[in-house]
Coordinates of C-alpha atoms in Angstrom, one line a residue:
X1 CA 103.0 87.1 72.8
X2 CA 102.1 83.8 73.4
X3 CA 98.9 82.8 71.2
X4 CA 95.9 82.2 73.3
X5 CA 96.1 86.2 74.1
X6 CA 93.7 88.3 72.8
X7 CA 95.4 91.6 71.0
X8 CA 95.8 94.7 73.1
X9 CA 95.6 98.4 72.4
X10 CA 99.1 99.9 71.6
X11 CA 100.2 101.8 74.2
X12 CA 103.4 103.8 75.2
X13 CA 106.3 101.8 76.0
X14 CA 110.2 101.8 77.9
X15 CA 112.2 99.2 78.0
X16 CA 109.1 96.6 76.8
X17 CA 107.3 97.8 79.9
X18 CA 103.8 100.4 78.7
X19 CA 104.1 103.2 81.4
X20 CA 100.7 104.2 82.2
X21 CA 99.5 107.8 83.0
X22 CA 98.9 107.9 86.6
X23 CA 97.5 111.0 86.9
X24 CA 95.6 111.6 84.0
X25 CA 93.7 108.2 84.5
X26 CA 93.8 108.9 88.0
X27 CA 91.8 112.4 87.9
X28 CA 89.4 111.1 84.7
X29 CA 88.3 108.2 86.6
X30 CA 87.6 110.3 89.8
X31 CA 85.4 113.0 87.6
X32 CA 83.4 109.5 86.4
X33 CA 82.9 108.7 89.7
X34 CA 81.8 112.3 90.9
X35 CA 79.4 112.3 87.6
X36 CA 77.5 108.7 88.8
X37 CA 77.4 109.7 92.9
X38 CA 76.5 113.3 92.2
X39 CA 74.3 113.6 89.7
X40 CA 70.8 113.5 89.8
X41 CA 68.5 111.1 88.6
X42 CA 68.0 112.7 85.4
X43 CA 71.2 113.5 84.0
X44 CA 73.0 111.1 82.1
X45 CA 75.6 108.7 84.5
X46 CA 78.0 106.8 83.4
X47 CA 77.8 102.8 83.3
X48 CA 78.0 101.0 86.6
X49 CA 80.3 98.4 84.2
X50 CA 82.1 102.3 83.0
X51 CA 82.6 102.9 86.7
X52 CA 83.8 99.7 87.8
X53 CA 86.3 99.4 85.3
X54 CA 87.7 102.6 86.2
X55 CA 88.0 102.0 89.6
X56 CA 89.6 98.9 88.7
X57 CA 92.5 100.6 86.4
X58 CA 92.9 102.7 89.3
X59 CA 93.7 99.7 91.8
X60 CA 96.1 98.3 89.0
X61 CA 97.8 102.0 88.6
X62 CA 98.5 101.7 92.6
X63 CA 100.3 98.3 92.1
X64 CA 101.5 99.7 89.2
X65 CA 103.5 102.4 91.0
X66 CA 104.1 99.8 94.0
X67 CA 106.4 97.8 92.0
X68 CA 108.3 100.8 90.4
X69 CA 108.6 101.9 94.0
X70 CA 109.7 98.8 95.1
X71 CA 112.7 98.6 92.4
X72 CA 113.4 102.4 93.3
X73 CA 113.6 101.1 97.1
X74 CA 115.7 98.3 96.1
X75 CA 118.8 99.8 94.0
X76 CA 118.8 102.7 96.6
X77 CA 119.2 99.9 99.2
X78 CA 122.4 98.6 97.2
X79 CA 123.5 102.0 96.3
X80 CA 124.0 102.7 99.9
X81 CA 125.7 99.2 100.6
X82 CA 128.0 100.5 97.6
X83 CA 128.5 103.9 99.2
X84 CA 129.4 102.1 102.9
X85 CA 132.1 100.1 100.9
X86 CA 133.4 103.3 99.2
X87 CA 133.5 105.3 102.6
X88 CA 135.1 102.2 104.4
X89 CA 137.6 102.7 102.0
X90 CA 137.8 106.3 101.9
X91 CA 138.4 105.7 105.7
X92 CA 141.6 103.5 105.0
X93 CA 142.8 105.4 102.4
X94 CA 143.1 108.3 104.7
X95 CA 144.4 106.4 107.3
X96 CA 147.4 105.0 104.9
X97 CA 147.2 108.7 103.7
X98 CA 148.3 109.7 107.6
X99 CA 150.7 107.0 107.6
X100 CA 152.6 108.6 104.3
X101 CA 152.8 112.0 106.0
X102 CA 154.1 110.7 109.5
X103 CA 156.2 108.6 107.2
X104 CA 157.3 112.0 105.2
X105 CA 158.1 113.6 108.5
X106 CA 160.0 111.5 109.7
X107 CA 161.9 111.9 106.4
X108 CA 162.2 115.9 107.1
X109 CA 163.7 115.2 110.7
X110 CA 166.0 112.7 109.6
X111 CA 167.6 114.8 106.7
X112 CA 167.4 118.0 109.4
X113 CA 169.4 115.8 111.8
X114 CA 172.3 114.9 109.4
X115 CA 172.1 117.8 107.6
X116 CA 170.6 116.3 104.5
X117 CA 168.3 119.1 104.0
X118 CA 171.2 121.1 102.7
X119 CA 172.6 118.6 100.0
X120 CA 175.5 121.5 99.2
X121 CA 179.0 121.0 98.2
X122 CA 179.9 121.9 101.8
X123 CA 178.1 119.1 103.5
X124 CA 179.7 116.5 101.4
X125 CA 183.0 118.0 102.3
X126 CA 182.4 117.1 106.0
X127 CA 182.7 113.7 105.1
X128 CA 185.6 112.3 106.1
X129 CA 186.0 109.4 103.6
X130 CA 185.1 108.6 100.1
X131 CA 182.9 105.9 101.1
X132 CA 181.4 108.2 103.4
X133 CA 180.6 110.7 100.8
X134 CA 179.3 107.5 98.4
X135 CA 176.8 106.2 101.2
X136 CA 175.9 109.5 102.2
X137 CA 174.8 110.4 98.6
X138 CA 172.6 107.0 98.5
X139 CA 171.0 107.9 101.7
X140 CA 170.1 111.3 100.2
X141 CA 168.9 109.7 96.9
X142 CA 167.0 106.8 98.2
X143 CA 164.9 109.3 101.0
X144 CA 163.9 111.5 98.0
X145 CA 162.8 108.6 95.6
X146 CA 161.0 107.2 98.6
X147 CA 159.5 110.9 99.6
X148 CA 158.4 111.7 95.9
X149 CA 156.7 108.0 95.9
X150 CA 154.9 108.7 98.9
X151 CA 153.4 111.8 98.0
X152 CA 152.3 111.3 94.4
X153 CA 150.6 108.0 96.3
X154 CA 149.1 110.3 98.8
X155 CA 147.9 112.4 95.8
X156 CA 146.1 110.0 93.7
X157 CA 145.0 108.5 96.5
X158 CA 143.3 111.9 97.8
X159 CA 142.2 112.3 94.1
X160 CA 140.3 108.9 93.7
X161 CA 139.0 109.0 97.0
X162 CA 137.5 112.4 96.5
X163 CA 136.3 111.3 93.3
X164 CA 134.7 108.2 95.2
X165 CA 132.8 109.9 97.8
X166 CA 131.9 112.8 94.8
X167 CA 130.4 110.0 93.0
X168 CA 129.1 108.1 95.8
X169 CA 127.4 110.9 97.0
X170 CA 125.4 112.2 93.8
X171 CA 124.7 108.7 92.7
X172 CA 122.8 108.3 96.5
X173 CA 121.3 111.7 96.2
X174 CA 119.7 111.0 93.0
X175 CA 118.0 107.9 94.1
X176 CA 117.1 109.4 96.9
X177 CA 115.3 111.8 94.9
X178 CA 113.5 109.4 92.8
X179 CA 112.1 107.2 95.7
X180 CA 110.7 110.3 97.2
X181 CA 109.4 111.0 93.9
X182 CA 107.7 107.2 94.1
X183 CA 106.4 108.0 97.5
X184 CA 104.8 111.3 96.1
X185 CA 103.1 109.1 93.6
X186 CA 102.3 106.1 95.6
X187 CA 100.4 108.9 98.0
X188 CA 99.0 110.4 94.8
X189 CA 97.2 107.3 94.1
X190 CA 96.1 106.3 97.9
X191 CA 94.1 109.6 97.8
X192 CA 92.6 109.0 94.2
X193 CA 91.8 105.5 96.0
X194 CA 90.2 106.8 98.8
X195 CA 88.0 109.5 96.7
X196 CA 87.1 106.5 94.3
X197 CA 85.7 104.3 97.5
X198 CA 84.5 107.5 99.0
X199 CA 82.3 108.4 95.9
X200 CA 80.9 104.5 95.1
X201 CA 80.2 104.5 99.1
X202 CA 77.9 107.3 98.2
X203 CA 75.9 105.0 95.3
X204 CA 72.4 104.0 96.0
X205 CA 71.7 100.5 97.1
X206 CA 70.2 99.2 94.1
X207 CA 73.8 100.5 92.3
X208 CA 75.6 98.6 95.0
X209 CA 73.7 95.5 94.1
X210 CA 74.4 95.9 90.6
X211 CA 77.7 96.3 90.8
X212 CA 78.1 93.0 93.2
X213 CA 76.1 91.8 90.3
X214 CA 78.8 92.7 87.8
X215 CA 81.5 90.9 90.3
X216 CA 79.3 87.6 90.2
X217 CA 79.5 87.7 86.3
X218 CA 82.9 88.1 86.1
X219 CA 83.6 85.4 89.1
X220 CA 81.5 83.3 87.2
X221 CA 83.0 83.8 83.6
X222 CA 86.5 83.3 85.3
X223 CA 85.8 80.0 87.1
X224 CA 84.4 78.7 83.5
X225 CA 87.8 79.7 81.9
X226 CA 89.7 78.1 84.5
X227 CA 87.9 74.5 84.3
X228 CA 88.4 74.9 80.6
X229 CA 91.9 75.2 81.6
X230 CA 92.5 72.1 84.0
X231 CA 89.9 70.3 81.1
X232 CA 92.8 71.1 78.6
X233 CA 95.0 69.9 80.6
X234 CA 93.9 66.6 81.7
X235 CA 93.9 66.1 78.1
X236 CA 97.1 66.8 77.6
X237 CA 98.5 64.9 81.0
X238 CA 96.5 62.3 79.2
X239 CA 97.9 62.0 76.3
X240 CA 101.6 62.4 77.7
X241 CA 100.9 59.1 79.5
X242 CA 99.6 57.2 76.3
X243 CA 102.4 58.2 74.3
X244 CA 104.7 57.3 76.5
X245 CA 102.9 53.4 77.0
X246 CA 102.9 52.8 73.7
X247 CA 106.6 54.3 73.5
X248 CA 106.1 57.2 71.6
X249 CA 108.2 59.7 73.3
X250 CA 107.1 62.9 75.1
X251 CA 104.7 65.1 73.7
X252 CA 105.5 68.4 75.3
X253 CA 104.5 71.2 73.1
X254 CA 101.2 70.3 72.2
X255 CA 99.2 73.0 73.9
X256 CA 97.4 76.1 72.6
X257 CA 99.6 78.7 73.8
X258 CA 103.4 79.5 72.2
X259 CA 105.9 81.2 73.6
X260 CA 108.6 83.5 72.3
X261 CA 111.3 80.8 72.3
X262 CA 111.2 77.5 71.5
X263 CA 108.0 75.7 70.6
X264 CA 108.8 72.7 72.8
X265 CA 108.4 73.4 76.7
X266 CA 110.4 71.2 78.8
X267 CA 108.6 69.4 81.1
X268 CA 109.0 70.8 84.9
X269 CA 110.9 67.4 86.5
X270 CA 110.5 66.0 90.2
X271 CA 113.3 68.5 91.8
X272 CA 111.1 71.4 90.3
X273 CA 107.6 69.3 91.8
X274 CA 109.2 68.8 95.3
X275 CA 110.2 72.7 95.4
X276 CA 106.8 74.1 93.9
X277 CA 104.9 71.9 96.6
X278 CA 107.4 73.8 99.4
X279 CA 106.6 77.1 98.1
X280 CA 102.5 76.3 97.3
X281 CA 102.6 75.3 101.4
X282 CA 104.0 78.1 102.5
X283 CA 101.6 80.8 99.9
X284 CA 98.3 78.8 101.8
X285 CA 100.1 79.4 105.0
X286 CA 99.9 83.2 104.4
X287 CA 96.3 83.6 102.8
X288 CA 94.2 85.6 105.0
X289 CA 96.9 88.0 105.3
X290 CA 96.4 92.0 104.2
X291 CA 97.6 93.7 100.8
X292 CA 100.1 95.6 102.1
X293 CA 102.2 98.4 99.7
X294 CA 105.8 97.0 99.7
X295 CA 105.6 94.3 102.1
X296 CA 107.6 90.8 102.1
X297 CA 106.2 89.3 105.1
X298 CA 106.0 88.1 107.9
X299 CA 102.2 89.7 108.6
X300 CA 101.3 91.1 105.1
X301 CA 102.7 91.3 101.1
X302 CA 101.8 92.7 97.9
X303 CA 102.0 90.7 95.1
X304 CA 105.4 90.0 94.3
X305 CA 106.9 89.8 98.0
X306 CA 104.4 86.9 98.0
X307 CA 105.6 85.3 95.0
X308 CA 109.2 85.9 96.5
X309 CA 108.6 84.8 99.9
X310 CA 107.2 82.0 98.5
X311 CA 110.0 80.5 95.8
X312 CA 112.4 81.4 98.9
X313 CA 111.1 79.0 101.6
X314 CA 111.2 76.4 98.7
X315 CA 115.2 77.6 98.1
X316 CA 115.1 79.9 95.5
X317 CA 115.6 83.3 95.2
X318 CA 113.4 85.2 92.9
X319 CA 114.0 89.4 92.4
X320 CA 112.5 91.6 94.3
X321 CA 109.9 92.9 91.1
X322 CA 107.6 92.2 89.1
X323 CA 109.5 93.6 86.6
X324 CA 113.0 91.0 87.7
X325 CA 110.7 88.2 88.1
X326 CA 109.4 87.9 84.6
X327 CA 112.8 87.1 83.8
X328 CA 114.0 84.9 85.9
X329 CA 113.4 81.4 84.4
X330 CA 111.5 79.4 81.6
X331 CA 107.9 80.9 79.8
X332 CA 105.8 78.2 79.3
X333 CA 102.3 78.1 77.1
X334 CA 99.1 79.0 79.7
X335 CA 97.9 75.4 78.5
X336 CA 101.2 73.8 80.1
X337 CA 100.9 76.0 83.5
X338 CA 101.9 73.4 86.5
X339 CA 101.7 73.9 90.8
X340 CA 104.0 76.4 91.3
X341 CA 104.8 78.2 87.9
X342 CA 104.3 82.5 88.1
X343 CA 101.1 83.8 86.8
X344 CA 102.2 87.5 85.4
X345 CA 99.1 90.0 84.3
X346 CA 99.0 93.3 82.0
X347 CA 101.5 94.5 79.5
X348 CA 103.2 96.9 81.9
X349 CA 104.2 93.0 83.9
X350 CA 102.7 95.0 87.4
X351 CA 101.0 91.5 88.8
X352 CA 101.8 88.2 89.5
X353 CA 100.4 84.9 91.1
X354 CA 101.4 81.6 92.4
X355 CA 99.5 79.0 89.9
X356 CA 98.3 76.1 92.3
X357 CA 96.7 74.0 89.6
X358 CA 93.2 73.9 87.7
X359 CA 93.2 77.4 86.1
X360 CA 93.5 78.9 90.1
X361 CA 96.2 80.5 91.7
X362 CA 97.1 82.4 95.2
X363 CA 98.0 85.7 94.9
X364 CA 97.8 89.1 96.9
X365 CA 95.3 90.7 94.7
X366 CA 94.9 94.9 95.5
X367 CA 95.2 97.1 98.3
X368 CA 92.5 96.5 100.5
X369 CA 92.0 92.9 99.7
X370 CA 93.7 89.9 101.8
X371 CA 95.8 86.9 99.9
X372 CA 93.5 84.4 98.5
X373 CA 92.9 81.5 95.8
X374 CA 91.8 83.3 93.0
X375 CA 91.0 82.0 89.1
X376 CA 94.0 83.6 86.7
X377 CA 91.1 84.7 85.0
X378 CA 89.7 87.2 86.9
X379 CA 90.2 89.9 84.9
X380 CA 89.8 88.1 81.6
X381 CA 92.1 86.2 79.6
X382 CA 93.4 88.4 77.5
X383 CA 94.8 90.2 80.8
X384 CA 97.7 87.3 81.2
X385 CA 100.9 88.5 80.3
X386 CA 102.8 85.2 80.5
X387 CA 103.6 81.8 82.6
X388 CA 107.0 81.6 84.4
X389 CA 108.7 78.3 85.3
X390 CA 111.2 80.0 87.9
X391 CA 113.2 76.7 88.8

């Protein structure tokens, strides 16, 4: 990764995405939180900082299995366009299908009305010329090409239709079954949130006032990294300017961080400016708003339907996902970050903000919290994944 973050712990990983146990962090972090509400004063408790990072991983495990449940929700909803499209055609087939046997029948009643059904010596012999008996045999031969083309049509058209809807129908069944399995699992974690804000409701008032204590540290630590940040980079706007007075060129490239490409970033140009300022207005618009699991707007978002309904009212069209989105354009150094750029966090890619400028970015944080300006280092440097340019 990009060199201003700090090394992780290895961790289990699919398709470059860590999957995190759910439920085993999920019940450990609940039997830390029973230990420091139930016990009494002199057993041992775990650390207020112990339980406050648990119930943090917890938050992050829900987003975590929002965005899964999102991409579930998303291919099932183009499955089923898919299937539509295969039963509207499944629908035509069979009506061409009916056409071919009313066309076959009429066949039938023709040869039974001249007899054709019996093509015998004898019924040649009625003929009373030879050019009778010539056209009669092309008659004969030209409805039984035409009847054995219609019917191996009918048949591979019955066979791939079938096969269609078979496919169709498993295909849509399956993902059924998965985002039910998601929905299982979101509610899984819901009810390990609840029991976590349950048990620290139950904490004594001076542990309350530690823990906001905690929160101011890490508020103020963030806010220090982040006027780092915009320091860094007035430097480095600074120095762009010089070089290009005294016509030295560009100086792109010159920041701490690295990406995985290049190690020149292009600079974001005045089409990219004029679209990030569109979608930074419409993100302020929406701050206030609820943490919502799975939402796009109008009245609430998680994280990534921000993001998206963001980049759209400036005309462009992000993914749905986290997981898409970290794709879908340019990574730039943390050093280089400019108004508008995505602001992805963890290893497993399951957050993302809308950088507005001086180490701050909008973002719709975790259930139970409202979209807000927020430093990107909240949750500590070393939690930034990467810095998007999507445009």
């Amino acid at each position: 990764m990009a060199s201003h973050r700090k090394s992780r712990t290895p961790g289990t990983r699919v398709a470059g995405i860590r999957t995190p146990a759910l439920a085993t962090a999920a019940l450990t972090s609940v039997a830390l939180l029973s230990q420091t509400a139930n016990a009494s004063p002199g057993e041992d408790r775990p650390s207020l900082e112990e339980v406050e990072k648990k119930v943090g991983d917890l938050y992050r495990q829900a987003e975590s299995a929002t965005e899964k449940y999102n991409a579930a929700k998303e291919k099932t909803t183009k499955q089923r366009k898919r299937v539509d499209t295969l039963l509207d055609d499944v629908a035509q087939r069979t009506q061409k299908l009916n056409e071919a046997r009313a066309e076959l029948g009429s066949y039938a009643a023709a040869q039974y009305r001249t007899g054709a059904g019996m093509p015998d010596t004898a019924t040649f012999l009625l003929a009373e010329t030879p050019q009778d008996i010539f056209d009669q045999r092309q008659v004969l031969d030209r409805m039984t090409g035409r009847q054995k083309a219609a019917v191996d049509d009918y048949v591979t058209q019955q066979t791939e239709t079938m096969k269609k809807r078979q496919e169709a129908t498993e295909s849509l069944q399956t993902l059924t079954e998965t985002q039910g399995d998601l929905k299982t699992a979101k509610a899984t974690v819901q009810k390990k949130l609840a029991d976590a804000r349950e048990l620290l409701s139950k904490l004594t008032a001076e542990e309350k006032a530690r823990l906001a204590a905690i929160e101011k540290r890490k508020q103020e630590a963030a806010a220090r990294k982040a006027a780092e940040l915009a320091r860094q980079q007035a430097e480095q706007e600074q120095a762009r300017e010089e070089a290009a007075q005294q016509g030295g060129g560009t100086s792109e490239g010159t920041g701490s961080g690295s990406g995985s490409g290049s190690t020149e970033t292009p600079p974001a140009d005045s089409s990219y400016g004029t679209k990030a300022e569109k979608a930074l207005a419409f993100a302020r618009a929406q701050i206030g708003k609820p943490y919502v699991w799975g939402a796009t707007g109008p009245g609430s978002y998680d994280c990534s339907g921000l993001t998206q309904a963001a980049w759209k009212a400036a005309g462009v069209s992000l993914p749905r996902t986290t997981y898409d989105q970290v794709n879908a354009g340019t990574t730039v150094p943390v050093s280089q970050a400019q108004p508008g750029d995505l602001v992805f966090f963890y290893d497993d890619v399951t957050h993302v903000g809308l950088y507005i400028g001086n180490g701050m970015m909008i973002h719709a944080p975790k259930p139970g919290t409202y979209v807000r300006e927020e430093s990107i280092f909240y949750d500590g440097d070393s939690a930034i994944h990467s810095i998007l340019r999507p445009a």
